[in-house]
Tab-separated table of C-alpha atoms and ligand atoms in Angstrom:
chain	number	residue	atom	x	y	z
A	491	MET	CA	-8.979	28.340	-100.775
A	492	LYS	CA	-10.124	30.213	-103.646
A	493	SER	CA	-9.507	34.094	-103.092
A	494	GLU	CA	-12.607	36.041	-103.219
A	495	ASN	CA	-13.297	39.950	-102.215
A	496	LEU	CA	-13.943	39.636	-98.339
A	497	THR	CA	-13.221	43.648	-97.445
A	498	THR	CA	-17.048	43.963	-96.951
A	499	ILE	CA	-19.396	41.806	-94.308
A	500	SER	CA	-21.463	39.971	-96.710
A	501	LYS	CA	-19.324	37.173	-96.416
A	502	LYS	CA	-17.474	35.819	-93.185
A	503	ILE	CA	-13.877	35.378	-93.221
A	504	LYS	CA	-13.185	31.293	-92.261
A	505	ILE	CA	-10.801	30.612	-89.994
A	506	GLU	CA	-9.146	27.039	-88.929
A	507	ILE	CA	-7.844	27.174	-85.299
A	508	GLY	CA	-4.954	24.378	-84.835
A	509	ILE	CA	-3.233	23.417	-81.669
A	510	ILE	CA	0.362	21.698	-82.165
A	511	GLY	CA	1.689	19.640	-79.469
A	512	GLN	CA	0.570	19.570	-75.847
A	513	LEU	CA	-0.356	22.672	-73.810
A	514	PRO	CA	0.815	22.761	-70.184
A	515	PHE	CA	-2.146	24.953	-69.393
A	516	GLY	CA	-6.184	24.609	-69.965
A	517	PHE	CA	-7.598	25.847	-73.079
A	518	ASP	CA	-11.181	26.432	-73.347
A	519	GLU	CA	-11.635	25.643	-77.205
A	520	GLU	CA	-15.509	26.133	-76.503
A	521	PHE	CA	-15.421	29.539	-75.790
A	522	ILE	CA	-13.026	30.451	-79.019
A	523	LYS	CA	-15.791	28.187	-81.167
A	524	LYS	CA	-18.297	30.050	-79.653
A	525	TRP	CA	-17.040	33.622	-80.218
A	526	LYS	CA	-19.652	35.835	-81.871
A	527	SER	CA	-18.455	37.548	-84.968
A	528	LYS	CA	-20.148	39.210	-88.112
A	529	ILE	CA	-16.760	38.791	-89.777
A	530	PHE	CA	-15.344	35.800	-89.518
A	531	GLU	CA	-16.054	32.129	-88.087
A	532	ILE	CA	-14.234	29.191	-87.263
A	533	VAL	CA	-14.600	26.290	-89.076
A	534	GLY	CA	-14.450	22.804	-87.804
A	535	ASP	CA	-13.454	21.594	-84.943
A	536	ILE	CA	-10.045	22.811	-83.271
A	537	LYS	CA	-7.476	20.603	-85.116
A	538	LYS	CA	-4.376	19.029	-83.592
A	539	CYS	CA	-0.946	18.399	-84.503
A	540	ASP	CA	1.505	16.543	-83.086
A	541	PHE	CA	5.162	16.199	-83.749
A	542	GLY	CA	5.537	12.653	-81.624
A	543	HIS	CA	6.572	12.130	-77.818
A	544	ASN	CA	9.860	13.116	-78.607
A	545	SER	CA	10.565	14.771	-82.226
A	546	GLY	CA	14.617	15.053	-81.597
A	547	LEU	CA	14.409	18.936	-81.776
A	548	LYS	CA	15.437	21.347	-79.177
A	549	PRO	CA	12.978	24.125	-78.566
A	550	GLU	CA	14.521	26.776	-80.623
A	551	GLU	CA	14.573	24.672	-83.572
A	552	TYR	CA	11.054	24.946	-84.171
A	553	ARG	CA	12.342	26.989	-87.023
A	554	ASP	CA	9.594	28.107	-90.107
A	555	SER	CA	11.162	25.464	-92.454
A	556	PHE	CA	10.397	22.455	-89.943
A	557	LEU	CA	6.884	23.860	-89.420
A	558	GLU	CA	6.483	24.656	-93.162
A	559	GLU	CA	6.704	20.905	-93.495
A	560	LYS	CA	5.131	19.257	-90.523
A	561	LEU	CA	2.440	20.965	-90.231
A	562	PRO	CA	-0.835	20.284	-92.288
A	563	GLU	CA	-2.133	22.686	-95.184
A	564	ASN	CA	-4.806	25.246	-94.831
A	565	LYS	CA	-7.756	23.171	-96.550
A	566	GLU	CA	-11.032	24.866	-95.579
A	567	GLY	CA	-10.328	28.334	-93.877
A	568	ASN	CA	-9.077	31.498	-95.795
A	569	PHE	CA	-6.206	30.951	-92.992
A	570	SER	CA	-5.133	29.034	-90.073
A	571	ILE	CA	-3.506	29.837	-86.773
A	572	TRP	CA	-1.898	27.277	-84.811
A	573	ILE	CA	-1.358	28.017	-81.224
A	574	MET	CA	2.025	26.165	-79.645
A	575	TYR	CA	3.731	26.393	-76.306
A	576	VAL	CA	7.289	26.186	-77.192
A	577	PRO	CA	9.314	28.880	-78.636
A	578	ILE	CA	9.307	29.800	-82.069
A	579	GLU	CA	12.062	31.204	-84.768
A	580	GLY	CA	13.694	34.283	-83.471
A	581	ASN	CA	11.594	34.428	-80.313
A	582	PHE	CA	8.560	35.729	-81.798
A	583	ILE	CA	5.194	35.739	-80.545
A	584	ALA	CA	3.994	35.021	-84.528
A	585	ARG	CA	5.622	33.703	-87.795
A	586	TYR	CA	3.834	33.567	-90.745
A	587	LEU	CA	4.107	30.393	-93.036
A	588	SER	CA	2.706	29.830	-96.768
A	589	SER	CA	-0.815	28.348	-97.503
A	590	ASN	CA	-2.283	31.413	-95.333
A	591	ARG	CA	-0.554	30.213	-91.949
A	592	VAL	CA	0.171	31.793	-88.524
A	593	ILE	CA	1.824	29.786	-86.042
A	594	LEU	CA	1.486	31.914	-82.310
A	595	SER	CA	3.351	30.934	-79.613
A	596	TYR	CA	2.399	31.322	-75.885
A	597	PHE	CA	5.959	30.450	-74.641
A	598	GLU	CA	6.637	33.625	-72.176
A	599	ILE	CA	3.124	35.336	-73.129
A	600	TYR	CA	1.406	32.250	-70.988
A	601	ASP	CA	3.326	33.956	-67.841
A	602	ILE	CA	2.244	37.474	-68.774
A	603	LEU	CA	-1.582	36.917	-69.255
A	604	LYS	CA	-1.846	34.534	-65.906
A	605	GLN	CA	0.006	37.495	-63.685
A	606	GLU	CA	-2.480	39.895	-65.243
A	607	HIS	CA	-5.436	37.726	-64.815
A	608	ILE	CA	-6.255	37.413	-68.512
A	609	PRO	CA	-8.260	34.929	-69.777
A	610	ILE	CA	-5.419	32.877	-71.757
A	611	GLU	CA	-8.003	32.811	-74.827
A	612	ASN	CA	-8.165	36.364	-75.421
A	613	PHE	CA	-4.304	36.224	-76.837
A	614	LEU	CA	-5.969	33.895	-79.822
A	615	LEU	CA	-8.917	36.154	-80.200
A	616	ARG	CA	-6.848	39.629	-80.404
A	617	SER	CA	-4.458	37.524	-82.712
A	618	ILE	CA	-7.745	36.420	-85.077
A	619	TYR	CA	-8.921	40.027	-85.369
A	620	ARG	CA	-5.325	41.444	-86.318
A	621	HIS	CA	-4.482	38.639	-89.004
A	622	LEU	CA	-8.007	39.049	-90.409
A	623	ILE	CA	-7.009	42.292	-91.010
A	624	VAL	CA	-3.752	41.706	-92.221
A	625	TYR	CA	-5.230	39.112	-94.978
A	626	LEU	CA	-7.691	41.616	-96.036
A	627	ARG	CA	-5.296	44.519	-96.314
A	628	ASN	CA	-2.820	42.104	-98.022
A	629	LYS	CA	-5.395	41.326	-101.180
A	630	ASN	CA	-6.714	38.236	-99.161
A	631	GLU	CA	-3.381	36.398	-98.679
A	632	ILE	CA	-1.052	36.239	-94.986
A	633	PRO	CA	2.469	37.448	-96.266
A	634	ILE	CA	5.244	35.044	-95.548
A	635	GLN	CA	7.573	38.068	-94.435
A	636	ASN	CA	7.081	38.341	-90.717
A	637	ASN	CA	8.156	41.824	-91.022
A	638	SER	CA	4.880	42.874	-92.079
A	639	LYS	CA	4.331	46.803	-92.907
A	640	PHE	CA	1.236	46.305	-90.655
A	641	PRO	CA	2.237	46.928	-86.463
A	642	HIS	CA	3.632	49.729	-85.308
A	643	ASP	CA	6.563	50.512	-82.936
A	644	ASP	CA	5.059	52.195	-79.922
A	645	THR	CA	2.256	50.638	-77.868
A	646	ARG	CA	-1.080	52.192	-78.209
A	647	GLY	CA	-3.398	49.486	-76.772
A	648	CYS	CA	-4.289	48.792	-80.286
A	649	ILE	CA	-4.360	45.303	-82.059
A	650	PHE	CA	-1.425	46.518	-84.295
A	651	ASP	CA	1.158	47.131	-81.356
A	652	MET	CA	4.400	45.726	-82.196
A	653	ASN	CA	4.963	44.368	-78.612
A	654	GLY	CA	8.914	44.685	-78.837
A	655	ASN	CA	8.462	44.304	-75.329
A	656	GLU	CA	6.460	41.036	-74.881
A	657	LYS	CA	5.070	42.521	-71.288
A	658	ASP	CA	3.224	45.136	-73.651
A	659	VAL	CA	0.751	42.540	-75.214
A	660	VAL	CA	-1.482	43.451	-71.895
A	661	TYR	CA	-2.445	46.773	-72.877
A	662	SER	CA	-4.030	45.416	-76.178
A	663	ILE	CA	-5.658	42.382	-74.752
A	664	ASP	CA	-7.968	43.676	-72.442
A	665	SER	CA	-10.581	45.475	-74.503
A	666	PRO	CA	-8.164	46.192	-77.512
A	667	LYS	CA	-8.928	48.788	-80.072
A	668	ILE	CA	-7.556	49.965	-83.416
A	669	CYS	CA	-5.736	53.529	-83.135
A	670	ASP	CA	-6.423	56.191	-85.578
A	671	LYS	CA	-3.606	55.961	-87.155
A	672	CYS	CA	-4.329	52.215	-88.533
A	673	ILE	CA	-7.760	52.814	-88.792
A	674	GLU	CA	-7.077	55.600	-91.596
A	675	GLU	CA	-4.220	52.894	-93.101
A	676	ILE	CA	-6.756	50.247	-93.146
A	677	LYS	CA	-9.174	52.518	-95.256
A	678	LYS	CA	-6.365	53.205	-97.526
A	679	ASP	CA	-6.281	49.550	-98.039
A	680	GLY	CA	-9.785	49.232	-99.121
A	681	ILE	CA	-11.326	47.820	-96.204
A	682	GLU	CA	-14.699	49.241	-96.512
A	683	ASP	CA	-16.349	51.234	-93.280
A	684	SER	CA	-18.960	48.595	-92.683
A	685	CYS	CA	-16.220	45.961	-91.753
A	686	ILE	CA	-13.938	48.143	-89.840
A	687	ASN	CA	-17.114	49.432	-87.805
A	688	GLN	CA	-18.122	46.026	-86.835
A	689	ILE	CA	-14.567	44.771	-85.963
A	690	LYS	CA	-14.372	48.108	-83.558
A	691	LYS	CA	-17.608	46.934	-82.257
A	692	GLU	CA	-16.497	43.222	-81.668
A	693	ILE	CA	-13.227	43.933	-80.195
A	694	PRO	CA	-13.506	45.178	-76.774
A	695	ARG	CA	-15.779	42.603	-75.923
A	696	ILE	CA	-12.232	40.739	-75.538
A	697	LYS	CA	-11.514	41.326	-71.907
A	698	LYS	CA	-10.962	40.045	-68.357
A	699	HIS	CA	-13.680	38.041	-66.457
A	700	PHE	CA	-16.147	40.663	-64.143
A	701	PHE	CA	-14.596	39.884	-61.136
A	702	TYR	CA	-10.952	40.719	-61.961
A	703	ARG	CA	-12.446	43.998	-63.952
A	704	ILE	CA	-14.042	45.044	-60.903
A	705	SER	CA	-11.153	44.554	-58.950
A	706	ASP	CA	-8.981	46.661	-61.611
A	707	PHE	CA	-11.690	49.354	-61.121
A	708	LEU	CA	-10.982	49.632	-57.398
A	709	ARG	CA	-7.227	49.250	-57.308
A	710	LYS	CA	-7.095	52.795	-59.308
A	711	LYS	CA	-9.757	54.303	-56.890
A	712	PRO	CA	-8.137	54.163	-53.715
A	713	ILE	CA	-11.196	56.054	-52.120
A	714	ILE	CA	-14.171	54.135	-53.758
A	715	TYR	CA	-11.583	50.725	-52.519
A	716	LEU	CA	-11.553	51.885	-48.743
A	717	LEU	CA	-15.235	52.658	-48.732
A	718	VAL	CA	-16.222	49.396	-50.312
A	719	LEU	CA	-13.812	47.605	-47.184
A	720	ILE	CA	-15.801	49.420	-44.701
A	721	LEU	CA	-19.119	49.016	-45.763
A	722	SER	CA	-18.694	45.355	-46.445
A	723	ALA	CA	-17.059	45.369	-43.039
A	724	ILE	CA	-19.953	46.860	-41.718
A	725	LEU	CA	-22.708	44.643	-43.595
A	726	PHE	CA	-20.359	41.583	-42.533
A	727	SER	CA	-21.088	42.831	-38.633
A	728	LEU	CA	-24.637	43.346	-39.534
A	729	ILE	CA	-25.071	39.808	-40.356
A	730	ALA	CA	-23.200	38.368	-37.887
A	731	SER	CA	-25.506	40.036	-35.474
A	732	VAL	CA	-28.618	38.973	-36.491
A	733	ILE	CA	-27.297	35.267	-37.057
A	734	TYR	CA	-26.336	35.272	-33.617
A	735	ASP	CA	-29.762	36.728	-32.098
A	736	PHE	CA	-31.837	34.391	-34.243
A	737	PHE	CA	-29.833	31.446	-32.774
A	738	LYS	CA	-29.594	33.093	-29.072
A	739	ASN	CA	-33.659	33.273	-29.308
B	808	ZN	ZN1	-2.674	51.014	-84.362
């Protein structure tokens, strides 16, 4: 797609999303397609690419060179993100290919998300925001080199956390942010304040379901948790007593 100035929010960035092969877990495509953003839009349907029933490859052989050749080129979007479950080259979370294509692997990440009750779609959403900033900072191009200068080693709950330890991914998937240092760097690369502010407004919406947020809150506040337990027990006992009296009479 023709390169144009997208560092403001006057034009939305167009992103193609695709799934490689079969995912062994449910994936809510509608949730991704309906995500409201003033920064990007998903173009077309979620695409599918299958290498056949038996590609003859071992999982560790899903190397960049193989994917480069087999994956369709990016046609409608400024860039595309393809998700898959098998491990990718170097067991990285993401790999970058030519034609502005990003490969995202849920291998091992799925178990981490499941354990923390994080919706699996949040991992893709965080990656969309991360890579659209990478795309803008890199003069409207996804760099092919994976060792990009944008992520930082330490874990700050920022969408640019390196996540050398994959388990740390949980810190930047539930209500993620962009840390002050990254904001500074992003501004230096010419991204306008209006664009940055809009992204900062949208990414905290990437969060766990309400029930698990309440559950997390109570785990962090044991006194309140205890009070809720006591009050619930009293309430249930009262309800039981009212029901008993009603049927007795
Ligand atoms: Zn950061």
